[in-house]
Amino acid sequence: MTGAPDSEIVLTPLDEPALRRLLEAAVADADPLEVMPPVDGPPGWTPERREAFLAFHRRRSLDPDTAIETTWVVEVDGRAAGAARLQPVHGNAALAVEAGVWLCRSLRGRGIGKRVTEVLLEAARDGGAARFIASTTVANTAARRLLSGTGADLDVRGEGVDASLEL
Ligand SMILES: CC(C)(COP(=O)(O)OP(=O)(O)OC[C@H]1O[C@@H](n2cnc3c(N)ncnc32)[C@H](O)[C@@H]1OP(=O)(O)O)[C@@H](O)C(=O)NCCC(=O)NCCS
């Protein structure tokens, strides 16, 4: 890895083999709380959390009966390095899509999140979305800067931050 400008970044649609590679990457180089909803039990990647991670993505993306979002594995120089997602949200906006991204810790802060966000914005536009939204926390400086860098309006509500960008 020579740094983001030289790195090949590819978003691969999630499928079972990609999900396995994503779990391996998460276990090796991310905290469960950064990449999935909380699961009771001792900290770290317990067998229960690994199963919950797989179940979470199968339910939300892979099972046609329950899928609510599109997920991609972020591949950096051919290796799974995180995930990106777009979830259509049917609210007041004609069609809003909610975005999310996480990257392996050792790859953060190199501009990869920015490049992934550009791809998500393009996918959202191509899909006909009128608004791009995302949520983070006040404490998450990298995510706030990533989102403000897109030109989105950021609305602080207590510890939470809601970003919204007209496409
Ligand atoms: C949020 C996340 C996806 C950002 O990706 P990244 O590759 O680290 O971010 P980039 O290197 O592209 O930087 C994006 C912006 O954040 C800034 N930034 C990155 N890391 C930072 C840090 N640790 N502290 C302060 N600013 C930081 C960059 O300078 C850049 O801002 P700029 O364009 O104004 O210079 C990544 O940090 C991550 O996976 N975090 C854990 C999961 C998470 O919080 N996801 C977001 C939920 S919405």
PDB file of C-alpha atoms and ligand atoms in Angstrom:
ATOM      1  CA  MET A   1       0.000   0.000   0.000  1.00  0.00           C
ATOM      2  CA  THR A   2       1.651   3.203  -1.102  1.00  0.00           C
ATOM      3  CA  GLY A   3      -1.092   5.647  -0.182  1.00  0.00           C
ATOM      4  CA  ALA A   4      -4.531   6.461  -1.488  1.00  0.00           C
ATOM      5  CA  PRO A   5      -3.579   8.444  -4.622  1.00  0.00           C
ATOM      6  CA  ASP A   6      -1.774   5.379  -6.002  1.00  0.00           C
ATOM      7  CA  SER A   7      -4.252   2.833  -4.704  1.00  0.00           C
ATOM      8  CA  GLU A   8      -6.841   1.109  -6.806  1.00  0.00           C
ATOM      9  CA  ILE A   9     -10.222   1.475  -5.110  1.00  0.00           C
ATOM     10  CA  VAL A  10     -13.046  -0.716  -6.349  1.00  0.00           C
ATOM     11  CA  LEU A  11     -16.555  -1.106  -4.947  1.00  0.00           C
ATOM     12  CA  THR A  12     -17.655  -4.731  -5.326  1.00  0.00           C
ATOM     13  CA  PRO A  13     -21.352  -5.546  -4.857  1.00  0.00           C
ATOM     14  CA  LEU A  14     -21.835  -7.675  -1.762  1.00  0.00           C
ATOM     15  CA  ASP A  15     -22.385 -11.408  -2.237  1.00  0.00           C
ATOM     16  CA  GLU A  16     -21.638 -14.377   0.027  1.00  0.00           C
ATOM     17  CA  PRO A  17     -17.927 -14.710  -0.847  1.00  0.00           C
ATOM     18  CA  ALA A  18     -17.454 -10.936  -0.550  1.00  0.00           C
ATOM     19  CA  LEU A  19     -19.293 -10.978   2.795  1.00  0.00           C
ATOM     20  CA  ARG A  20     -16.820 -13.563   4.116  1.00  0.00           C
ATOM     21  CA  ARG A  21     -13.916 -11.389   3.012  1.00  0.00           C
ATOM     22  CA  LEU A  22     -15.569  -8.361   4.587  1.00  0.00           C
ATOM     23  CA  LEU A  23     -15.932 -10.170   7.921  1.00  0.00           C
ATOM     24  CA  GLU A  24     -12.245 -11.147   7.820  1.00  0.00           C
ATOM     25  CA  ALA A  25     -11.261  -7.538   7.197  1.00  0.00           C
ATOM     26  CA  ALA A  26     -13.510  -6.268   9.984  1.00  0.00           C
ATOM     27  CA  VAL A  27     -12.197  -8.828  12.479  1.00  0.00           C
ATOM     28  CA  ALA A  28      -8.596  -8.028  11.557  1.00  0.00           C
ATOM     29  CA  ASP A  29      -8.806  -4.263  11.592  1.00  0.00           C
ATOM     30  CA  ALA A  30     -12.036  -2.711  12.919  1.00  0.00           C
ATOM     31  CA  ASP A  31     -14.026  -2.538  16.121  1.00  0.00           C
ATOM     32  CA  PRO A  32     -17.439  -4.247  16.047  1.00  0.00           C
ATOM     33  CA  LEU A  33     -19.134  -1.044  17.213  1.00  0.00           C
ATOM     34  CA  GLU A  34     -17.801   0.809  14.156  1.00  0.00           C
ATOM     35  CA  VAL A  35     -19.253  -1.649  11.680  1.00  0.00           C
ATOM     36  CA  MET A  36     -22.452  -3.189  13.105  1.00  0.00           C
ATOM     37  CA  PRO A  37     -25.153  -2.579  15.722  1.00  0.00           C
ATOM     38  CA  PRO A  38     -24.247  -3.456  19.334  1.00  0.00           C
ATOM     39  CA  VAL A  39     -24.450  -7.113  20.384  1.00  0.00           C
ATOM     40  CA  ASP A  40     -24.484  -8.101  24.095  1.00  0.00           C
ATOM     41  CA  GLY A  41     -21.469  -9.885  25.530  1.00  0.00           C
ATOM     42  CA  PRO A  42     -17.776  -9.328  26.193  1.00  0.00           C
ATOM     43  CA  PRO A  43     -15.942  -6.868  23.924  1.00  0.00           C
ATOM     44  CA  GLY A  44     -14.304  -7.847  20.658  1.00  0.00           C
ATOM     45  CA  TRP A  45     -15.116 -10.200  17.833  1.00  0.00           C
ATOM     46  CA  THR A  46     -16.835 -13.000  19.761  1.00  0.00           C
ATOM     47  CA  PRO A  47     -18.355 -15.878  17.728  1.00  0.00           C
ATOM     48  CA  GLU A  48     -21.795 -14.326  18.415  1.00  0.00           C
ATOM     49  CA  ARG A  49     -20.720 -10.986  16.948  1.00  0.00           C
ATOM     50  CA  ARG A  50     -19.234 -12.631  13.860  1.00  0.00           C
ATOM     51  CA  GLU A  51     -22.515 -14.477  13.284  1.00  0.00           C
ATOM     52  CA  ALA A  52     -24.483 -11.271  13.922  1.00  0.00           C
ATOM     53  CA  PHE A  53     -22.318  -9.424  11.377  1.00  0.00           C
ATOM     54  CA  LEU A  54     -23.104 -12.030   8.715  1.00  0.00           C
ATOM     55  CA  ALA A  55     -26.805 -12.078   9.634  1.00  0.00           C
ATOM     56  CA  PHE A  56     -26.957  -8.269   9.592  1.00  0.00           C
ATOM     57  CA  HIS A  57     -25.695  -8.042   6.000  1.00  0.00           C
ATOM     58  CA  ARG A  58     -27.684 -11.020   4.773  1.00  0.00           C
ATOM     59  CA  ARG A  59     -30.879  -9.495   6.140  1.00  0.00           C
ATOM     60  CA  ARG A  60     -30.206  -5.949   4.934  1.00  0.00           C
ATOM     61  CA  SER A  61     -28.630  -6.681   1.552  1.00  0.00           C
ATOM     62  CA  LEU A  62     -28.501 -10.287   0.385  1.00  0.00           C
ATOM     63  CA  ASP A  63     -31.877 -11.864   1.175  1.00  0.00           C
ATOM     64  CA  PRO A  64     -34.310 -10.624  -1.491  1.00  0.00           C
ATOM     65  CA  ASP A  65     -37.210 -10.987   0.963  1.00  0.00           C
ATOM     66  CA  THR A  66     -35.718  -8.602   3.535  1.00  0.00           C
ATOM     67  CA  ALA A  67     -33.150  -6.484   1.689  1.00  0.00           C
ATOM     68  CA  ILE A  68     -33.443  -2.736   2.250  1.00  0.00           C
ATOM     69  CA  GLU A  69     -30.102  -1.473   0.989  1.00  0.00           C
ATOM     70  CA  THR A  70     -27.283  -2.004  -1.467  1.00  0.00           C
ATOM     71  CA  THR A  71     -23.907  -2.772   0.065  1.00  0.00           C
ATOM     72  CA  TRP A  72     -20.492  -2.839  -1.571  1.00  0.00           C
ATOM     73  CA  VAL A  73     -17.193  -4.135  -0.278  1.00  0.00           C
ATOM     74  CA  VAL A  74     -14.537  -1.445  -0.600  1.00  0.00           C
ATOM     75  CA  GLU A  75     -11.535  -3.174  -2.160  1.00  0.00           C
ATOM     76  CA  VAL A  76      -8.221  -1.331  -1.871  1.00  0.00           C
ATOM     77  CA  ASP A  77      -5.510  -2.780  -4.087  1.00  0.00           C
ATOM     78  CA  GLY A  78      -7.507  -5.989  -4.381  1.00  0.00           C
ATOM     79  CA  ARG A  79      -8.138  -6.495  -0.661  1.00  0.00           C
ATOM     80  CA  ALA A  80     -11.366  -6.039   1.301  1.00  0.00           C
ATOM     81  CA  ALA A  81     -10.896  -2.862   3.309  1.00  0.00           C
ATOM     82  CA  GLY A  82     -14.377  -1.792   4.383  1.00  0.00           C
ATOM     83  CA  ALA A  83     -17.965  -1.379   3.280  1.00  0.00           C
ATOM     84  CA  ALA A  84     -20.184   1.240   1.709  1.00  0.00           C
ATOM     85  CA  ARG A  85     -23.967   1.278   1.545  1.00  0.00           C
ATOM     86  CA  LEU A  86     -26.910   3.157   0.088  1.00  0.00           C
ATOM     87  CA  GLN A  87     -30.385   2.735   1.519  1.00  0.00           C
ATOM     88  CA  PRO A  88     -33.384   4.303  -0.203  1.00  0.00           C
ATOM     89  CA  VAL A  89     -35.476   6.203   2.347  1.00  0.00           C
ATOM     90  CA  HIS A  90     -39.041   7.048   1.500  1.00  0.00           C
ATOM     91  CA  GLY A  91     -39.872  10.177   3.418  1.00  0.00           C
ATOM     92  CA  ASN A  92     -40.835  13.698   2.532  1.00  0.00           C
ATOM     93  CA  ALA A  93     -38.069  13.965  -0.027  1.00  0.00           C
ATOM     94  CA  ALA A  94     -38.995  12.477  -3.403  1.00  0.00           C
ATOM     95  CA  LEU A  95     -36.305   9.850  -3.036  1.00  0.00           C
ATOM     96  CA  ALA A  96     -33.602  10.170  -0.468  1.00  0.00           C
ATOM     97  CA  VAL A  97     -30.776   7.684  -0.081  1.00  0.00           C
ATOM     98  CA  GLU A  98     -28.968   7.206   3.187  1.00  0.00           C
ATOM     99  CA  ALA A  99     -25.256   6.487   2.882  1.00  0.00           C
ATOM    100  CA  GLY A 100     -22.796   4.775   5.205  1.00  0.00           C
ATOM    101  CA  VAL A 101     -19.107   3.919   4.980  1.00  0.00           C
ATOM    102  CA  TRP A 102     -16.555   2.231   7.208  1.00  0.00           C
ATOM    103  CA  LEU A 103     -12.921   1.457   6.504  1.00  0.00           C
ATOM    104  CA  CYS A 104     -10.279  -0.671   8.190  1.00  0.00           C
ATOM    105  CA  ARG A 105      -8.410   1.367  10.776  1.00  0.00           C
ATOM    106  CA  SER A 106      -5.007   1.090   9.134  1.00  0.00           C
ATOM    107  CA  LEU A 107      -6.389   2.637   5.928  1.00  0.00           C
ATOM    108  CA  ARG A 108      -8.159   5.653   7.408  1.00  0.00           C
ATOM    109  CA  GLY A 109      -7.013   9.211   6.902  1.00  0.00           C
ATOM    110  CA  ARG A 110      -5.556   8.637   3.413  1.00  0.00           C
ATOM    111  CA  GLY A 111      -8.373  10.048   1.328  1.00  0.00           C
ATOM    112  CA  ILE A 112     -10.011   6.687   0.653  1.00  0.00           C
ATOM    113  CA  GLY A 113     -13.265   7.652   2.393  1.00  0.00           C
ATOM    114  CA  LYS A 114     -13.443  10.710   0.165  1.00  0.00           C
ATOM    115  CA  ARG A 115     -13.035   8.648  -2.993  1.00  0.00           C
ATOM    116  CA  VAL A 116     -15.601   6.099  -1.828  1.00  0.00           C
ATOM    117  CA  THR A 117     -18.055   8.903  -1.068  1.00  0.00           C
ATOM    118  CA  GLU A 118     -17.627  10.252  -4.604  1.00  0.00           C
ATOM    119  CA  VAL A 119     -18.561   6.822  -5.966  1.00  0.00           C
ATOM    120  CA  LEU A 120     -21.596   6.656  -3.658  1.00  0.00           C
ATOM    121  CA  LEU A 121     -22.741  10.108  -4.777  1.00  0.00           C
ATOM    122  CA  GLU A 122     -22.471   9.030  -8.400  1.00  0.00           C
ATOM    123  CA  ALA A 123     -24.395   5.806  -7.688  1.00  0.00           C
ATOM    124  CA  ALA A 124     -27.086   7.800  -5.873  1.00  0.00           C
ATOM    125  CA  ARG A 125     -27.448  10.191  -8.819  1.00  0.00           C
ATOM    126  CA  ASP A 126     -27.461   7.336 -11.319  1.00  0.00           C
ATOM    127  CA  GLY A 127     -30.208   5.680  -9.264  1.00  0.00           C
ATOM    128  CA  GLY A 128     -32.363   8.794  -9.551  1.00  0.00           C
ATOM    129  CA  ALA A 129     -32.089   9.956  -5.944  1.00  0.00           C
ATOM    130  CA  ALA A 130     -32.892  13.595  -5.227  1.00  0.00           C
ATOM    131  CA  ARG A 131     -31.214  13.774  -1.826  1.00  0.00           C
ATOM    132  CA  PHE A 132     -28.177  12.179  -0.196  1.00  0.00           C
ATOM    133  CA  ILE A 133     -28.324  11.861   3.585  1.00  0.00           C
ATOM    134  CA  ALA A 134     -26.065  10.429   6.292  1.00  0.00           C
ATOM    135  CA  SER A 135     -25.793  10.488  10.068  1.00  0.00           C
ATOM    136  CA  THR A 136     -22.819  10.569  12.373  1.00  0.00           C
ATOM    137  CA  THR A 137     -21.818  11.977  15.743  1.00  0.00           C
ATOM    138  CA  VAL A 138     -20.273  15.284  16.758  1.00  0.00           C
ATOM    139  CA  ALA A 139     -17.270  13.322  18.046  1.00  0.00           C
ATOM    140  CA  ASN A 140     -16.617  11.721  14.651  1.00  0.00           C
ATOM    141  CA  THR A 141     -14.456  14.426  13.104  1.00  0.00           C
ATOM    142  CA  ALA A 142     -13.426  12.386  10.058  1.00  0.00           C
ATOM    143  CA  ALA A 143     -17.037  11.584   9.152  1.00  0.00           C
ATOM    144  CA  ARG A 144     -18.152  15.185   9.716  1.00  0.00           C
ATOM    145  CA  ARG A 145     -15.379  16.506   7.477  1.00  0.00           C
ATOM    146  CA  LEU A 146     -16.065  13.844   4.893  1.00  0.00           C
ATOM    147  CA  LEU A 147     -19.720  14.877   4.777  1.00  0.00           C
ATOM    148  CA  SER A 148     -19.184  18.635   4.872  1.00  0.00           C
ATOM    149  CA  GLY A 149     -16.671  18.176   2.052  1.00  0.00           C
ATOM    150  CA  THR A 150     -19.482  16.982  -0.217  1.00  0.00           C
ATOM    151  CA  GLY A 151     -21.251  20.323   0.243  1.00  0.00           C
ATOM    152  CA  ALA A 152     -23.938  18.754   2.462  1.00  0.00           C
ATOM    153  CA  ASP A 153     -25.741  20.789   5.128  1.00  0.00           C
ATOM    154  CA  LEU A 154     -24.900  19.457   8.588  1.00  0.00           C
ATOM    155  CA  ASP A 155     -27.548  19.667  11.302  1.00  0.00           C
ATOM    156  CA  VAL A 156     -26.302  19.084  14.863  1.00  0.00           C
ATOM    157  CA  ARG A 157     -28.852  17.549  17.236  1.00  0.00           C
ATOM    158  CA  GLY A 158     -27.280  16.883  20.632  1.00  0.00           C
ATOM    159  CA  GLU A 159     -24.495  14.392  19.997  1.00  0.00           C
ATOM    160  CA  GLY A 160     -25.803  13.468  16.569  1.00  0.00           C
ATOM    161  CA  VAL A 161     -25.196  15.119  13.208  1.00  0.00           C
ATOM    162  CA  ASP A 162     -27.505  14.723  10.211  1.00  0.00           C
ATOM    163  CA  ALA A 163     -26.096  15.559   6.796  1.00  0.00           C
ATOM    164  CA  SER A 164     -28.242  16.304   3.784  1.00  0.00           C
ATOM    165  CA  LEU A 165     -27.241  17.134   0.226  1.00  0.00           C
ATOM    166  CA  GLU A 166     -29.510  17.939  -2.721  1.00  0.00           C
ATOM    167  CA  LEU A 167     -28.314  15.976  -5.728  1.00  0.00           C
TER     168      LEU A 167
HETATM  169  C1  LIG B   1     -15.331   8.099   8.458  1.00  0.00           C
HETATM  170  C2  LIG B   1     -14.368   7.370   7.523  1.00  0.00           C
HETATM  171  C3  LIG B   1     -15.154   6.519   6.530  1.00  0.00           C
HETATM  172  C4  LIG B   1     -13.584   8.461   6.741  1.00  0.00           C
HETATM  173  O1  LIG B   1     -12.748   7.839   5.778  1.00  0.00           O
HETATM  174  P1  LIG B   1     -11.194   8.243   5.668  1.00  0.00           P
HETATM  175  O2  LIG B   1     -10.621   7.556   4.508  1.00  0.00           O
HETATM  176  O3  LIG B   1     -10.548   8.035   6.987  1.00  0.00           O
HETATM  177  O4  LIG B   1     -11.333   9.824   5.384  1.00  0.00           O
HETATM  178  P2  LIG B   1     -10.468  10.696   4.365  1.00  0.00           P
HETATM  179  O5  LIG B   1      -9.022  10.366   4.552  1.00  0.00           O
HETATM  180  O6  LIG B   1     -11.030  10.566   3.014  1.00  0.00           O
HETATM  181  O7  LIG B   1     -10.705  12.161   4.949  1.00  0.00           O
HETATM  182  C5  LIG B   1     -11.973  12.806   4.876  1.00  0.00           C
HETATM  183  C6  LIG B   1     -11.873  14.128   5.638  1.00  0.00           C
HETATM  184  O8  LIG B   1     -11.737  13.870   7.035  1.00  0.00           O
HETATM  185  C7  LIG B   1     -10.531  14.388   7.536  1.00  0.00           C
HETATM  186  N1  LIG B   1     -10.015  13.420   8.473  1.00  0.00           N
HETATM  187  C8  LIG B   1      -9.725  12.118   8.224  1.00  0.00           C
HETATM  188  N2  LIG B   1      -9.327  11.527   9.364  1.00  0.00           N
HETATM  189  C9  LIG B   1      -9.387  12.459  10.322  1.00  0.00           C
HETATM  190  C10 LIG B   1      -9.088  12.439  11.721  1.00  0.00           C
HETATM  191  N3  LIG B   1      -8.677  11.338  12.331  1.00  0.00           N
HETATM  192  N4  LIG B   1      -9.258  13.595  12.410  1.00  0.00           N
HETATM  193  C11 LIG B   1      -9.680  14.719  11.802  1.00  0.00           C
HETATM  194  N5  LIG B   1      -9.989  14.793  10.484  1.00  0.00           N
HETATM  195  C12 LIG B   1      -9.810  13.676   9.767  1.00  0.00           C
HETATM  196  C13 LIG B   1      -9.636  14.560   6.311  1.00  0.00           C
HETATM  197  O9  LIG B   1      -8.661  15.562   6.512  1.00  0.00           O
HETATM  198  C14 LIG B   1     -10.649  14.947   5.270  1.00  0.00           C
HETATM  199  O10 LIG B   1     -11.060  16.279   5.473  1.00  0.00           O
HETATM  200  P3  LIG B   1     -10.676  17.450   4.444  1.00  0.00           P
HETATM  201  O11 LIG B   1     -11.240  16.992   3.107  1.00  0.00           O
HETATM  202  O12 LIG B   1     -11.390  18.631   5.003  1.00  0.00           O
HETATM  203  O13 LIG B   1      -9.196  17.503   4.442  1.00  0.00           O
HETATM  204  C15 LIG B   1     -13.341   6.494   8.299  1.00  0.00           C
HETATM  205  O14 LIG B   1     -12.618   7.299   9.169  1.00  0.00           O
HETATM  206  C16 LIG B   1     -13.995   5.363   9.074  1.00  0.00           C
HETATM  207  O15 LIG B   1     -14.131   4.260   8.557  1.00  0.00           O
HETATM  208  N6  LIG B   1     -14.402   5.597  10.354  1.00  0.00           N
HETATM  209  C17 LIG B   1     -15.058   4.565  11.179  1.00  0.00           C
HETATM  210  C18 LIG B   1     -16.479   4.301  10.718  1.00  0.00           C
HETATM  211  C19 LIG B   1     -17.302   5.567  10.668  1.00  0.00           C
HETATM  212  O16 LIG B   1     -17.239   6.381  11.576  1.00  0.00           O
HETATM  213  N7  LIG B   1     -18.053   5.738   9.585  1.00  0.00           N
HETATM  214  C20 LIG B   1     -18.838   6.928   9.351  1.00  0.00           C
HETATM  215  C21 LIG B   1     -20.220   6.809   9.831  1.00  0.00           C
HETATM  216  S1  LIG B   1     -21.202   8.030   8.953  1.00  0.00           S
END
